[in-house]
Amino acid sequence: PARERSFIMIKPDGVQRNLIGKIVGRFEERGFKIIAMKMVHATTEHLEKHYADLKNKPFFPGLIKYMASGPVLAFVIEGLDAVKTGRAMLGATNPLASLPGTIRGDYCLVTGRNICHGSDAVESAEKEIALWFPEGVIEYKDCEAEWVYE
Ligand code: DAT
Ligand code: MG
């Protein structure tokens, strides 16, 4: 089976709105293997590293404040095209442009409260997984794999 990995994070609004089960369930149902998961109330320093590429954007301070406002659920999915498919499942950055059936298209309305993060490239996924899971991920045999893959 494919071993591409993506970092997914349910943001503080998703946690507060009790959407953890529904969002994690979508990735499980799609066929992805979850190989790491934890709830974290992240520090601003940690979030500034996670969003380092955006530090010059006008919305950066508000983004960090939002992301530090409560716990997040951080997890790693593994499977075929995990990054691209993860992004497709997320929808667009602005929920207005997110189709129904996507996570953002089903559960939120504004960019600044868009409930879920997903890595945008294999390289950023690797960086984000290392940042959020320095202890590493969990290796195990997924008995479903032979039915998900040819
Ligand atoms: P994405 O989360 O879809 O990868 P991004 O990496 O460009 O989008 O931005 C990270 C987060 O920053 C995004 O989920 C919400 C916030 N954000 C992005 N653009 C914004 C904007 N124009 N106004 C307010 N918040 C924004
Ligand atoms: Mg991004």
Coordinates of C-alpha atoms and ligand atoms in Angstrom, one line a residue:
P1 CA 0.0 0.0 0.0
A2 CA 1.0 3.6 -0.6
R3 CA 2.9 5.3 2.2
E4 CA 2.4 9.0 1.5
R5 CA 1.6 10.9 4.7
S6 CA -0.2 14.2 5.5
F7 CA -0.6 16.2 8.6
I8 CA -4.2 17.0 9.5
M9 CA -5.3 19.2 12.4
I10 CA -8.8 19.9 13.7
K11 CA -8.6 23.6 14.7
P12 CA -9.9 25.0 18.0
D13 CA -13.3 25.8 16.5
G14 CA -13.7 22.2 15.2
V15 CA -12.9 20.8 18.7
Q16 CA -15.2 23.2 20.5
R17 CA -18.0 22.4 18.0
N18 CA -17.7 18.7 18.7
L19 CA -16.7 17.8 15.2
I20 CA -13.7 15.6 16.1
G21 CA -15.6 12.3 15.5
K22 CA -17.1 13.4 12.2
I23 CA -13.9 14.8 10.8
V24 CA -11.7 11.9 11.9
G25 CA -14.4 9.5 10.6
R26 CA -14.2 11.0 7.1
F27 CA -10.5 10.1 6.8
E28 CA -11.0 6.6 8.3
E29 CA -14.0 6.0 5.9
R30 CA -12.0 7.2 2.9
G31 CA -9.5 4.4 3.5
F32 CA -6.6 6.3 5.2
K33 CA -4.7 4.8 8.0
I34 CA -4.2 7.0 11.1
I35 CA -0.7 6.6 12.3
A36 CA -0.5 9.3 15.0
M37 CA -3.0 11.4 17.0
K38 CA -3.0 13.7 19.9
M39 CA -4.8 16.7 21.5
V40 CA -2.6 19.7 22.0
H41 CA -3.2 23.2 23.4
A42 CA -0.4 24.7 21.3
T43 CA 1.8 27.6 22.3
T44 CA 2.1 30.7 20.1
E45 CA 5.8 29.9 19.5
H46 CA 4.8 26.4 18.2
L47 CA 2.1 27.8 16.0
E48 CA 4.4 30.5 14.6
K49 CA 6.7 27.7 13.5
H50 CA 3.8 25.8 12.0
Y51 CA 2.6 28.8 10.0
A52 CA 6.1 30.3 9.5
D53 CA 5.5 30.7 5.7
L54 CA 2.6 33.2 6.5
K55 CA 4.4 35.4 9.0
N56 CA 4.3 38.5 6.8
K57 CA 0.6 38.2 6.0
P58 CA -1.7 40.8 7.6
F59 CA -3.9 38.1 9.1
F60 CA -1.0 36.3 10.8
P61 CA -1.5 37.7 14.3
G62 CA -5.2 36.9 14.2
L63 CA -4.5 33.4 12.9
I64 CA -2.0 32.6 15.7
K65 CA -4.5 34.0 18.3
Y66 CA -7.3 31.8 16.9
M67 CA -5.1 28.7 16.7
A68 CA -3.9 29.2 20.3
S69 CA -7.4 29.9 21.7
G70 CA -8.0 26.2 22.6
P71 CA -6.9 22.7 22.0
V72 CA -6.5 21.2 18.5
L73 CA -6.5 17.6 17.5
A74 CA -3.4 16.8 15.5
F75 CA -3.1 13.6 13.5
V76 CA -1.3 12.0 10.6
I77 CA -3.0 10.1 7.8
E78 CA -1.1 7.6 5.5
G79 CA -2.2 6.3 2.1
L80 CA -2.3 6.8 -1.6
D81 CA -1.9 10.5 -2.5
A82 CA -2.6 11.4 1.2
V83 CA -1.6 15.1 0.6
K84 CA -3.7 15.8 -2.5
T85 CA -6.7 13.8 -1.4
G86 CA -6.5 15.3 2.1
R87 CA -6.6 18.8 0.5
A88 CA -9.6 17.8 -1.7
M89 CA -11.4 16.5 1.3
L90 CA -10.8 19.8 3.1
G91 CA -12.1 22.1 0.4
A92 CA -10.8 25.6 -0.3
T93 CA -9.2 27.9 2.2
N94 CA -12.3 30.2 2.0
P95 CA -15.3 28.1 2.9
L96 CA -17.4 30.2 0.5
A97 CA -15.4 28.5 -2.3
S98 CA -15.6 25.0 -0.7
L99 CA -18.0 22.6 -2.3
P100 CA -20.7 20.8 -0.2
G101 CA -19.2 17.4 0.6
T102 CA -15.9 18.8 1.6
I103 CA -15.1 19.3 5.3
R104 CA -15.0 23.1 5.1
G105 CA -18.0 23.1 2.6
D106 CA -20.1 21.2 5.1
Y107 CA -19.1 22.7 8.5
C108 CA -17.9 26.3 8.3
L109 CA -18.6 29.7 6.8
V110 CA -15.5 32.0 7.2
T111 CA -11.8 31.7 6.3
G112 CA -10.8 32.7 9.8
R113 CA -12.7 29.8 11.4
N114 CA -12.2 27.1 8.8
I115 CA -12.0 24.2 11.3
C116 CA -9.4 22.0 9.8
H117 CA -5.9 22.1 8.5
G118 CA -4.2 19.8 5.9
S119 CA -0.7 19.8 4.5
D120 CA -0.4 21.4 1.0
A121 CA 2.6 19.4 -0.3
V122 CA 4.6 16.3 0.6
E123 CA 7.6 18.4 1.8
S124 CA 5.4 20.6 4.1
A125 CA 3.7 17.4 5.4
E126 CA 7.1 16.0 6.4
K127 CA 8.0 19.3 8.1
E128 CA 4.6 19.5 9.9
I129 CA 4.7 15.8 11.0
A130 CA 8.2 16.4 12.5
L131 CA 7.1 19.6 14.2
W132 CA 3.9 18.1 15.8
F133 CA 5.2 14.5 16.3
P134 CA 8.9 14.7 17.2
E135 CA 8.3 11.4 19.1
G136 CA 7.5 9.8 15.7
V137 CA 4.4 8.0 14.4
I138 CA 3.0 4.5 15.1
E139 CA 3.9 1.7 12.7
Y140 CA 1.3 -1.1 12.6
K141 CA -0.3 -3.4 10.1
D142 CA -3.6 -2.2 8.8
C143 CA -5.8 -5.2 8.1
E144 CA -8.0 -3.2 5.8
A145 CA -5.2 -2.3 3.4
E146 CA -5.7 -5.4 1.1
W147 CA -9.3 -4.3 0.6
V148 CA -8.5 -0.6 0.0
Y149 CA -5.7 -1.3 -2.5
E150 CA -5.5 -3.6 -5.5
Ligands
DAT1 P1 -5.0 26.5 4.0 O1 -5.3 26.4 5.4 O2 -6.1 26.2 3.1 O3 -3.7 25.7 3.6 P2 -3.2 28.9 4.0 O4 -2.1 27.9 4.3 O5 -3.1 29.8 2.9 O6 -4.6 28.1 3.7 O7 -3.6 29.7 5.3 C1 -3.6 29.1 6.5 C2 -4.7 29.6 7.3 O8 -4.7 31.0 7.5 C3 -6.1 29.4 6.7 O9 -6.6 28.1 6.9 C4 -6.9 30.5 7.3 C5 -6.0 31.6 7.5 N1 -6.1 32.5 6.3 C6 -5.6 32.3 5.1 N2 -5.9 33.3 4.3 C7 -6.6 34.2 5.0 C8 -7.1 35.5 4.8 N3 -7.1 36.1 3.6 N4 -7.8 36.1 5.8 C9 -7.9 35.5 7.0 N5 -7.3 34.3 7.3 C10 -6.7 33.7 6.4
MG2 MG -1.8 25.9 4.3

